[in-house]
Amino acid sequence: MRKKAPDWSIAESAETYGIREWGNQYFDISAKGEVVVHLRDGNKTKAVSIPDIVRGMKERGMQLPVLIRFGDLLRWRIEELNEGFATAIREAAYRGKYRGVYPIKVNQQQEVIEEVTKYGRKYHYGLEAGSKPELIAALAYMQDPEAYIVCNGYKDEEFIDLALYARKMGIQVLMVLEMPSELDLILERSKKLGIEPALGVRIRLTTESAGHWSESGGEKSVFGLNISQVMAAVDKLRDCGMLHCLRMLHYHQGSQIPSIRAIRNAAVEGARVYVGLVQEGAKMGILDLGGGLAISYDGLKSGSEGSSDYGTKEYCADVIEAISEVTDEAGVEHPDIITESGRAVVAYYSVLVINVLDINRYEASGIKRLPKKPPALLKNIFDLRAKALGNGANPSREYIQEIYNDAVYYREKIRSEFNSGKITLRQRSMGEELYWEILTWVSSKMQEAGHTSDQMDRLEAVKTDYYYGNFSVFQSLPDSWAIDQLFPVMPIHRLGEKPTRPVVLSDITCDSDGKMDRFIHSQDIHSTLPLHDIKIEGEDYMLGIFLVGAYQETLGDLHNLLGDTNVVSVRIEGGRLKYTRELEGDTVSEVLTYVEYEPKELIRRFRVLAEEAVVKKHISARERFEIMEAYEEGLRGYTYFES
């Protein structure tokens, strides 16, 4: 007897959620229907189940939500970028070197900086510091005398002195002039300390870019010098006999540039300015292209904001070709190349895993009969429900539209009469239920017949479930809320089953903005995400939110005082999964201290309140003890839902 073919396959899940497009071969789906991540085990690569990682984490006493970090993916990204430039340099017979730097601001967590410097050592891969605290961190971790530390951002006297002292110690620190006034202070401190600086100058590009952050790098940028200001700085350095200190030209095109054409055009403009500075007599030798290397969050490989129409290999080749063409034409030596590619390096590094706590969906109760002497409007909508459900299997589009129009009319009239006091609250409730039941019928018939309608947005609400995830958009995915950044979201298990529920994902904050209602799936952007129904009580339905390694940990805020999630870092050693680092998420007490509360004072104040309740005989002394225990236990607890 032939087995019945399943109504859903792993391949269909992969296609629906696009994991093989945005996953960049790091993530896939196993034969068990679970999301796997590819990690290194010596010289081999092994597929590791993310649900297995979570199960192991739970056995060790940690709860969801959790941010899982994969050091291997960070290493692969560093290798891909550096090897991409090495190949492009070799094939183009380019005479300069590549010396990339990682911008600390993209993910400032200590573990990230430690691993970037460890895995980047073989390539002399450096760091970019945009503030004094970042420079202090960089100086502690950058022990490679051939790697660069690029100093961007506003620089006060302490910042400049630290950079100069590091130069004296043999560290390759480059200070970038972001505004004209910085040069005077740098020259003053250089003279006082007797240490010559290595300088770069940032220009404002005129080349048009694209994407969310395009204005951060063009003529509207708050940082950078225009050409006249650059020439004034050159003249000042020449007058001081320090033009030889000008070593680097820097520009920043913006983050996540989706078009390779825009990147190439910027490289040409930057190279032209670089050549001009060499011709002015500056020593130069380094061209810093800033950030911009994009990744495909949506997997569509397009020129849209959340995507890119190129890969790392093409990026490296085009940049090298553009710069060499300009410099060869001018007879200028090829400069060493720096890029500040942060997002492309670290985005894949982290995955947020959350569990679904609850569901809110419309389910018709199927009102059998009306109370005696119902209002006429309630009787009308009750009869309309019977008329709709009693129609044949294939009603015409005109008939469906008529039912829809009548339902909307009756619902609005019922609401109006309720506001006038002519209909009771229970009668209005019955009218609303009948209305939604009719719209459910209308929606299903429209879908079955392949009809489209101007009212489909309203009908969509009938079919949409709200799944409440154990997370905070504001803390863990601030770019989703702030700039509508798309992140891949999908179940990490049950992928051999067909997802049947269209879902909007809500977090556990009390804010209406705390939701995700834009998803990439089925090769397009949609307002809902197909997920599975949750049937088994006590079993977590788990979702993964991917590519969150860039900026999200750094930008997260304490909306509703929900703090950092638990964090685990994993790798494979000898064929076995190893949890290399476990960081407990913020407790309630810790989060409260961030906003200037003192936990001991909170306990004291609450104890006074509890004692007053004992005196007034609202509670007993024993109950006071139990209540204080609960209060203090709450302070020690996880800020997220605890099972």
XYZ file of C-alpha atoms in Angstrom:
643
model
C 0.000 0.000 0.000
C 1.458 3.327 -1.117
C 2.016 5.906 1.598
C 0.100 9.138 1.285
C 2.400 11.991 0.236
C 2.808 14.652 2.931
C 1.019 17.938 2.268
C 4.168 19.908 3.110
C 7.903 19.404 2.717
C 11.162 20.746 4.109
C 11.874 22.262 0.686
C 8.586 24.184 0.813
C 9.475 25.580 4.237
C 12.906 26.606 2.935
C 11.302 28.357 -0.023
C 8.596 30.021 2.069
C 10.976 31.486 4.651
C 13.862 32.079 2.215
C 16.458 30.613 4.556
C 18.677 29.426 1.709
C 18.737 32.940 0.245
C 19.367 35.163 3.288
C 21.106 32.388 5.255
C 24.242 32.610 3.085
C 24.832 28.843 3.551
C 25.270 29.365 7.296
C 21.683 28.335 8.118
C 19.481 25.579 6.697
C 16.705 23.128 7.622
C 17.412 19.545 8.686
C 15.469 16.422 7.696
C 13.849 16.634 11.171
C 12.347 19.997 10.263
C 14.641 22.040 12.524
C 16.793 25.044 11.684
C 20.484 24.176 11.772
C 23.593 26.347 11.833
C 26.841 25.204 10.247
C 29.746 25.306 12.701
C 33.353 24.203 12.440
C 34.608 21.070 14.125
C 38.327 21.129 13.424
C 38.640 21.046 9.633
C 35.079 19.831 9.143
C 31.756 21.622 9.119
C 28.851 20.236 11.116
C 25.150 21.141 11.033
C 23.982 21.857 14.585
C 20.296 22.034 15.483
C 19.339 25.382 17.017
C 16.443 23.752 18.943
C 19.020 21.326 20.387
C 21.100 24.315 21.502
C 18.035 25.763 23.235
C 17.190 22.425 24.883
C 20.719 22.194 26.245
C 20.484 25.746 27.469
C 17.237 24.987 29.320
C 18.796 21.914 30.937
C 21.489 24.239 32.252
C 18.865 26.447 33.888
C 18.549 29.311 31.383
C 15.251 30.488 29.984
C 13.988 32.049 26.782
C 14.359 34.582 25.268
C 18.014 34.018 24.487
C 20.533 35.567 22.136
C 22.760 32.850 20.671
C 26.175 33.913 19.379
C 28.126 31.880 16.849
C 31.818 32.796 16.832
C 32.400 30.595 13.775
C 30.116 32.796 11.670
C 32.051 35.879 12.736
C 35.304 34.159 11.776
C 33.916 33.124 8.379
C 32.763 36.669 7.650
C 36.195 38.116 8.525
C 37.842 35.494 6.343
C 35.448 36.061 3.435
C 36.084 39.806 3.428
C 39.865 39.565 3.737
C 40.234 36.682 1.297
C 37.944 38.516 -1.128
C 40.277 41.493 -1.169
C 43.358 39.262 -1.341
C 41.958 37.578 -4.455
C 40.925 40.864 -6.076
C 44.381 42.385 -5.381
C 46.149 39.363 -6.809
C 44.008 39.118 -9.952
C 44.253 42.852 -10.674
C 48.016 42.989 -9.952
C 47.179 45.731 -7.458
C 50.261 46.998 -5.635
C 48.646 48.096 -2.369
C 47.475 46.011 0.597
C 44.102 45.566 2.262
C 43.933 46.435 5.943
C 40.296 46.398 7.050
C 39.010 47.648 10.398
C 35.936 46.634 12.362
C 33.825 49.584 13.646
C 33.286 48.979 17.353
C 29.959 50.891 17.312
C 28.289 48.149 15.243
C 28.421 45.734 18.168
C 30.447 46.885 21.154
C 30.080 43.749 23.267
C 33.375 42.601 24.760
C 33.065 39.101 23.303
C 32.683 40.540 19.798
C 35.808 42.698 20.056
C 37.784 39.824 21.555
C 36.820 37.482 18.719
C 37.270 40.083 15.960
C 40.847 40.729 17.077
C 41.529 37.008 17.529
C 40.167 35.850 14.169
C 41.433 38.954 12.354
C 45.032 38.688 13.571
C 46.205 36.627 10.571
C 44.965 39.427 8.268
C 46.166 42.355 10.430
C 42.504 43.298 10.723
C 42.085 46.375 12.911
C 39.453 48.394 14.757
C 37.662 51.692 14.226
C 36.932 53.843 17.270
C 34.411 56.662 17.066
C 34.671 57.854 20.657
C 37.061 57.981 23.605
C 35.533 54.911 25.315
C 35.823 52.944 22.085
C 39.460 53.987 21.688
C 40.188 52.845 25.246
C 38.635 49.446 24.445
C 40.518 49.230 21.140
C 43.875 49.968 22.744
C 43.363 47.123 25.217
C 42.546 44.532 22.551
C 44.566 45.590 19.490
C 48.002 44.069 20.030
C 48.991 43.786 16.354
C 51.558 46.426 15.275
C 50.603 45.981 11.599
C 46.876 46.539 12.115
C 45.290 49.980 12.120
C 43.148 51.714 14.696
C 41.179 54.393 12.862
C 39.902 57.198 15.099
C 36.745 58.882 13.849
C 34.246 61.078 15.661
C 34.658 64.156 17.830
C 38.020 64.297 19.618
C 38.782 66.174 22.790
C 42.211 66.666 24.337
C 42.174 63.341 26.216
C 41.169 61.442 23.077
C 43.977 63.058 21.064
C 46.584 62.461 23.778
C 45.665 58.773 24.000
C 45.986 58.403 20.237
C 49.366 60.146 20.222
C 50.705 58.064 23.126
C 49.584 54.911 21.292
C 51.533 56.082 18.238
C 54.623 56.440 20.386
C 54.105 52.860 21.626
C 54.211 51.599 18.042
C 50.474 51.173 17.485
C 49.188 52.210 14.049
C 46.683 54.855 15.138
C 45.205 57.122 12.456
C 43.304 60.227 13.549
C 40.732 61.358 11.010
C 39.865 65.053 10.711
C 36.066 65.103 10.862
C 35.729 68.893 11.174
C 38.092 71.777 10.408
C 38.561 72.868 14.035
C 40.105 69.537 15.077
C 43.370 70.200 13.263
C 44.423 73.070 15.520
C 43.938 71.015 18.682
C 45.762 68.001 17.227
C 48.718 70.162 16.203
C 48.780 71.833 19.623
C 48.798 68.500 21.508
C 51.309 67.017 19.077
C 53.716 69.875 19.712
C 53.265 69.708 23.494
C 53.809 65.931 23.687
C 56.484 65.854 20.994
C 54.697 63.089 19.076
C 53.857 63.416 15.385
C 50.340 62.280 14.464
C 49.311 60.099 11.548
C 46.371 61.966 10.060
C 43.473 61.200 7.794
C 40.903 63.577 6.417
C 37.259 62.747 5.817
C 35.574 64.245 2.789
C 31.899 64.688 2.056
C 31.112 62.820 -1.126
C 29.011 64.342 -3.866
C 28.248 60.902 -5.317
C 24.613 60.010 -4.711
C 23.973 56.904 -2.665
C 20.887 54.977 -1.537
C 19.403 53.225 1.469
C 18.341 54.235 4.991
C 21.673 55.875 5.830
C 22.587 57.589 2.552
C 22.537 61.075 4.093
C 25.153 60.046 6.676
C 27.789 59.997 3.968
C 26.919 62.622 1.369
C 27.006 66.387 1.270
C 24.380 66.527 4.067
C 26.590 64.585 6.459
C 27.247 66.278 9.806
C 30.851 65.031 9.700
C 33.490 65.489 7.042
C 35.112 68.379 5.171
C 34.179 69.814 1.828
C 36.931 70.236 -0.769
C 37.684 73.834 0.183
C 38.101 72.855 3.835
C 40.345 69.946 2.820
C 42.607 72.322 0.878
C 42.720 74.714 3.837
C 43.880 71.830 6.054
C 46.540 70.906 3.477
C 47.824 74.489 3.419
C 47.945 74.663 7.217
C 49.888 71.405 7.451
C 52.299 72.598 4.760
C 52.846 75.890 6.599
C 53.638 73.926 9.776
C 56.011 71.617 7.959
C 53.746 68.660 8.763
C 52.157 67.825 5.427
C 53.952 64.477 5.590
C 51.662 63.583 8.514
C 48.654 63.459 6.187
C 48.526 59.762 5.381
C 44.938 58.869 4.596
C 41.822 59.992 2.755
C 38.568 58.741 4.263
C 34.980 58.895 3.095
C 31.831 57.278 4.425
C 29.090 56.465 1.977
C 26.544 55.233 4.494
C 25.572 51.831 5.863
C 23.959 48.984 3.892
C 24.439 50.383 0.375
C 22.252 48.117 -1.802
C 23.736 49.027 -5.211
C 27.214 48.064 -6.393
C 27.048 50.871 -8.946
C 26.788 53.467 -6.154
C 29.761 51.877 -4.370
C 31.873 51.920 -7.527
C 31.000 55.549 -8.302
C 31.996 56.590 -4.775
C 35.305 54.733 -5.085
C 36.078 56.644 -8.275
C 35.330 60.008 -6.629
C 37.349 59.088 -3.545
C 40.287 57.959 -5.665
C 40.219 61.244 -7.626
C 40.457 63.250 -4.404
C 43.197 60.934 -3.133
C 45.231 61.525 -6.312
C 44.754 65.272 -5.897
C 46.155 65.169 -2.367
C 49.201 63.221 -3.534
C 49.731 65.822 -6.243
C 49.546 68.519 -3.527
C 52.548 66.907 -1.858
C 50.870 64.923 0.929
C 52.552 61.628 1.766
C 49.247 59.661 1.780
C 49.411 55.907 1.124
C 46.010 54.896 2.530
C 42.454 55.202 1.169
C 39.665 54.408 3.650
C 36.345 53.649 1.923
C 34.347 53.563 5.149
C 31.345 51.266 5.522
C 28.534 50.364 3.182
C 29.084 46.699 2.303
C 25.540 45.337 2.440
C 23.997 42.001 3.289
C 20.697 40.638 2.016
C 18.254 40.685 4.911
C 15.392 39.743 2.597
C 17.255 37.252 0.423
C 15.948 38.892 -2.740
C 19.398 39.990 -4.029
C 17.938 43.265 -5.262
C 18.701 46.966 -4.970
C 16.105 47.489 -2.234
C 17.035 48.909 1.176
C 17.076 45.538 2.922
C 19.023 43.765 0.234
C 22.041 44.011 -2.049
C 22.542 43.346 -5.742
C 26.120 42.147 -5.213
C 28.206 39.858 -3.035
C 31.463 40.269 -1.152
C 33.590 38.988 -4.035
C 32.083 41.464 -6.506
C 32.403 44.304 -3.982
C 36.134 43.661 -3.510
C 36.835 43.290 -7.243
C 34.926 46.417 -8.251
C 36.525 48.592 -5.578
C 40.046 47.489 -6.503
C 39.385 47.969 -10.218
C 37.893 51.452 -9.767
C 40.776 52.700 -7.604
C 43.511 51.216 -9.777
C 42.041 52.755 -12.946
C 42.087 56.265 -11.426
C 45.528 55.995 -9.829
C 47.110 54.338 -12.895
C 45.798 57.100 -15.123
C 47.369 59.706 -12.820
C 50.628 57.784 -12.387
C 50.100 57.575 -8.616
C 51.082 54.522 -6.574
C 48.234 52.274 -5.522
C 47.182 53.090 -1.938
C 46.579 50.562 0.805
C 42.829 50.042 1.185
C 40.843 50.207 4.407
C 37.145 49.409 4.684
C 35.030 49.794 7.803
C 32.604 46.971 7.083
C 30.794 46.273 10.332
C 27.283 45.159 9.432
C 28.487 42.667 6.823
C 30.964 41.170 9.294
C 28.836 40.801 12.404
C 25.145 40.576 11.360
C 25.093 36.779 11.024
C 26.817 36.332 14.376
C 23.682 36.443 16.571
C 20.243 34.827 16.504
C 17.459 35.803 18.900
C 15.294 32.832 19.921
C 11.922 33.580 21.515
C 8.943 31.523 22.607
C 5.293 32.324 21.918
C 3.371 32.953 25.140
C -0.176 33.386 23.893
C -2.408 33.815 20.851
C -5.233 36.216 20.102
C -7.421 35.282 17.165
C -11.016 35.705 16.098
C -13.027 32.493 16.428
C -16.757 32.645 15.721
C -18.906 31.394 18.588
C -21.726 30.549 16.191
C -24.709 32.337 17.736
C -27.626 29.881 17.412
C -30.525 32.144 18.298
C -31.308 35.705 19.281
C -32.946 36.793 22.536
C -36.646 37.559 22.528
C -37.608 40.820 20.834
C -34.171 41.693 19.439
C -33.551 45.123 17.908
C -34.335 45.193 14.184
C -30.685 45.782 13.237
C -29.548 42.730 15.216
C -32.267 40.633 13.523
C -31.124 41.943 10.119
C -27.463 41.000 10.597
C -28.477 37.600 12.063
C -30.545 36.888 8.932
C -27.685 38.132 6.732
C -25.368 35.552 8.371
C -27.886 32.800 7.587
C -28.235 34.058 4.009
C -24.458 34.004 3.473
C -23.788 30.606 5.019
C -26.801 29.078 3.308
C -25.625 30.060 -0.169
C -24.106 27.537 -2.554
C -20.440 26.577 -2.694
C -19.561 28.984 -5.510
C -21.311 32.328 -5.011
C -20.691 35.047 -7.576
C -18.377 37.932 -6.885
C -21.344 40.301 -6.988
C -23.163 38.236 -4.357
C -20.103 38.198 -2.078
C -19.723 41.960 -2.465
C -23.398 42.491 -1.605
C -23.087 40.425 1.575
C -19.974 42.346 2.524
C -21.562 45.766 1.952
C -24.668 44.837 3.985
C -22.543 43.522 6.873
C -20.528 46.744 7.039
C -23.729 48.810 6.933
C -25.428 46.883 9.745
C -22.333 46.890 11.931
C -21.969 50.678 11.631
C -25.661 51.224 12.391
C -25.469 48.957 15.453
C -22.508 50.959 16.758
C -24.345 54.201 16.152
C -27.445 53.010 18.024
C -25.278 51.765 20.897
C -23.733 55.228 21.183
C -27.268 56.659 21.262
C -28.310 54.313 24.068
C -30.792 52.338 21.935
C -28.847 49.058 22.001
C -27.341 47.337 25.048
C -23.729 46.293 25.411
C -24.639 42.590 25.077
C -26.683 43.273 21.949
C -23.776 45.173 20.424
C -21.469 42.267 21.284
C -23.748 39.835 19.449
C -23.840 42.151 16.437
C -20.037 42.340 16.359
C -19.720 38.543 16.530
C -22.168 38.095 13.653
C -20.308 40.743 11.642
C -16.951 39.009 12.055
C -18.462 35.639 11.240
C -19.841 37.067 7.993
C -16.487 38.629 7.131
C -14.796 35.280 7.748
C -17.150 33.754 5.181
C -16.549 36.646 2.742
C -12.781 36.334 3.114
C -12.753 32.577 2.540
C -14.995 32.826 -0.546
C -12.873 35.627 -2.004
C -9.758 33.552 -1.461
C -11.264 30.360 -2.901
C -12.356 32.171 -6.053
C -9.104 34.110 -6.409
C -10.976 37.399 -6.221
C -9.313 40.654 -5.213
C -11.124 43.476 -3.519
C -10.579 47.050 -2.417
C -11.725 45.879 1.015
C -9.091 43.146 1.394
C -7.229 45.124 4.062
C -10.298 44.947 6.281
C -10.837 41.294 5.422
C -7.183 40.568 6.270
C -7.949 41.370 9.907
C -10.355 38.416 9.989
C -7.625 35.955 9.079
C -4.769 37.469 11.101
C -3.695 35.989 14.438
C -1.664 37.889 17.004
C 1.112 35.760 18.501
C 2.625 37.212 21.667
C 6.351 36.579 21.735
C 8.507 36.650 24.857
C 10.684 39.583 23.813
C 10.816 43.358 23.462
C 11.118 44.921 20.016
C 12.577 48.035 21.623
C 15.295 46.143 23.499
C 16.279 43.401 21.052
C 15.224 44.746 17.626
C 15.214 48.548 17.857
C 15.811 49.005 14.114
C 12.623 47.057 13.378
C 10.652 49.667 15.288
C 12.669 52.781 14.477
C 13.408 52.447 10.756
C 11.291 49.473 9.614
C 14.373 47.283 9.205
C 13.420 43.808 8.004
C 14.882 40.831 9.844
C 14.310 37.235 8.764
C 11.840 35.577 11.163
C 10.824 31.919 11.081
C 10.002 28.930 13.290
C 13.093 26.949 14.243
C 11.188 23.652 14.423
C 8.060 21.920 12.987
C 9.251 22.838 9.496
C 7.998 19.549 8.066
C 4.479 20.811 8.811
C 2.529 23.317 6.772
C 2.181 26.738 8.467
C -1.513 27.623 8.310
C -1.904 30.747 10.410
C -1.164 34.292 9.108
C 0.403 36.068 12.069
C 1.377 39.501 13.343
C 4.047 39.118 16.029
C 3.587 41.218 19.174
C 6.091 41.630 21.999
C 5.243 41.759 25.717
C 5.519 45.529 26.143
C 2.372 47.586 26.624
C 3.125 49.673 23.520
C 1.160 49.405 20.277
C 4.453 49.891 18.391
C 5.847 46.754 20.032
C 5.067 44.459 17.144
C 6.402 43.113 13.867
C 3.996 43.370 10.947
C 6.364 43.421 7.968
C 7.933 40.116 7.012
C 9.899 38.757 4.118
C 8.611 35.396 2.939
C 7.557 33.724 -0.298
C 9.838 36.065 -2.285
C 8.047 39.249 -1.209
C 7.279 41.537 1.725
C 4.012 40.788 3.551
C 2.050 42.167 6.506
C 1.749 38.734 8.129
C 4.015 35.723 8.658
C 2.789 32.144 8.098
C 3.218 30.180 11.327
C 1.935 26.928 12.811
C -1.003 26.588 15.128
C 0.018 25.932 18.717
C -1.648 22.785 19.963
C 0.498 21.178 22.651
C 0.163 22.748 26.082
C 3.449 23.213 27.918
C 5.609 22.915 24.793
C 7.359 26.057 23.607
C 6.683 27.175 20.050
C 9.982 28.807 19.180
C 10.840 31.446 16.596
C 14.260 32.574 15.454
C 14.949 36.179 14.492
C 18.116 36.172 12.400
C 20.866 38.594 11.314
C 20.595 40.644 14.506
C 24.329 40.836 15.249
C 24.746 44.386 13.913
C 23.644 47.357 16.034
C 20.701 45.692 17.817
C 22.494 44.921 21.104
C 24.038 48.378 21.102
C 20.895 50.373 20.288
C 18.398 48.493 22.474
C 16.620 50.532 25.128
C 14.795 49.760 28.373
C 11.226 50.246 27.163
C 8.939 48.919 29.950
C 12.198 48.227 31.815
C 12.783 45.031 29.866
C 16.543 44.483 29.943
C 19.141 42.443 28.096
C 18.175 38.863 27.284
C 20.133 35.787 28.302
C 23.118 35.160 26.020
C 24.870 31.906 25.153
C 27.871 31.374 22.874
C 28.387 27.942 21.319
C 30.861 26.035 19.221
C 31.686 22.433 18.285
C 34.697 20.651 19.766
C 35.432 16.984 19.107
C 31.980 16.456 17.654
C 30.265 17.804 20.768
C 28.379 21.009 21.335
C 30.117 23.267 23.841
C 28.607 26.271 25.588
C 31.626 28.560 25.756
C 29.945 31.490 27.457
C 26.672 31.949 29.323
C 25.560 35.426 30.344
C 22.431 35.818 32.406
C 20.100 38.549 31.209
C 19.346 41.587 33.310
C 17.477 41.092 36.560
C 14.728 43.493 37.565
C 17.058 44.919 40.202
C 19.820 45.597 37.658
C 17.479 47.300 35.214
C 16.078 49.530 37.926
C 19.577 50.678 38.872
C 20.096 51.776 35.239
C 17.298 54.307 35.706
C 18.599 55.513 39.083
C 16.590 53.391 41.508
C 18.401 51.895 44.497
C 17.056 48.361 45.159
C 17.742 48.553 48.927
C 15.767 51.788 49.128
C 12.906 50.228 47.149
C 12.814 47.317 49.613
C 12.851 49.722 52.574
C 9.997 51.812 51.200
C 7.889 48.759 50.370
C 8.559 47.281 53.834
C 7.193 50.469 55.401
C 4.071 50.161 53.253
C 3.658 46.495 54.195
C 4.051 47.236 57.917
C 1.358 49.926 57.689
C -0.924 47.273 56.171
C -0.205 45.019 59.207
C -0.991 47.847 61.625
C -4.296 48.489 59.815
C -5.000 44.737 59.949
C -5.231 44.414 56.159
C -2.646 41.614 56.325
C -1.069 39.502 59.060
C 2.574 39.630 60.083
C 3.036 36.216 58.454
C 1.496 37.537 55.234
C 3.826 40.513 55.392
C 6.769 38.099 55.430
C 5.406 36.244 52.376
C 4.703 39.482 50.511
C 8.195 40.827 51.198
C 9.670 37.526 50.000
C 7.698 37.842 46.741
C 8.787 41.462 46.295
C 12.467 40.657 46.791
C 12.220 37.554 44.594
C 10.751 39.792 41.887
C 13.779 42.068 42.135
C 16.069 39.072 41.601
C 14.057 37.736 38.663
C 14.475 37.912 34.861
C 12.737 40.926 33.303
C 11.055 38.666 30.706
C 8.303 36.080 31.197
C 9.554 33.246 33.395
C 8.038 29.786 33.136
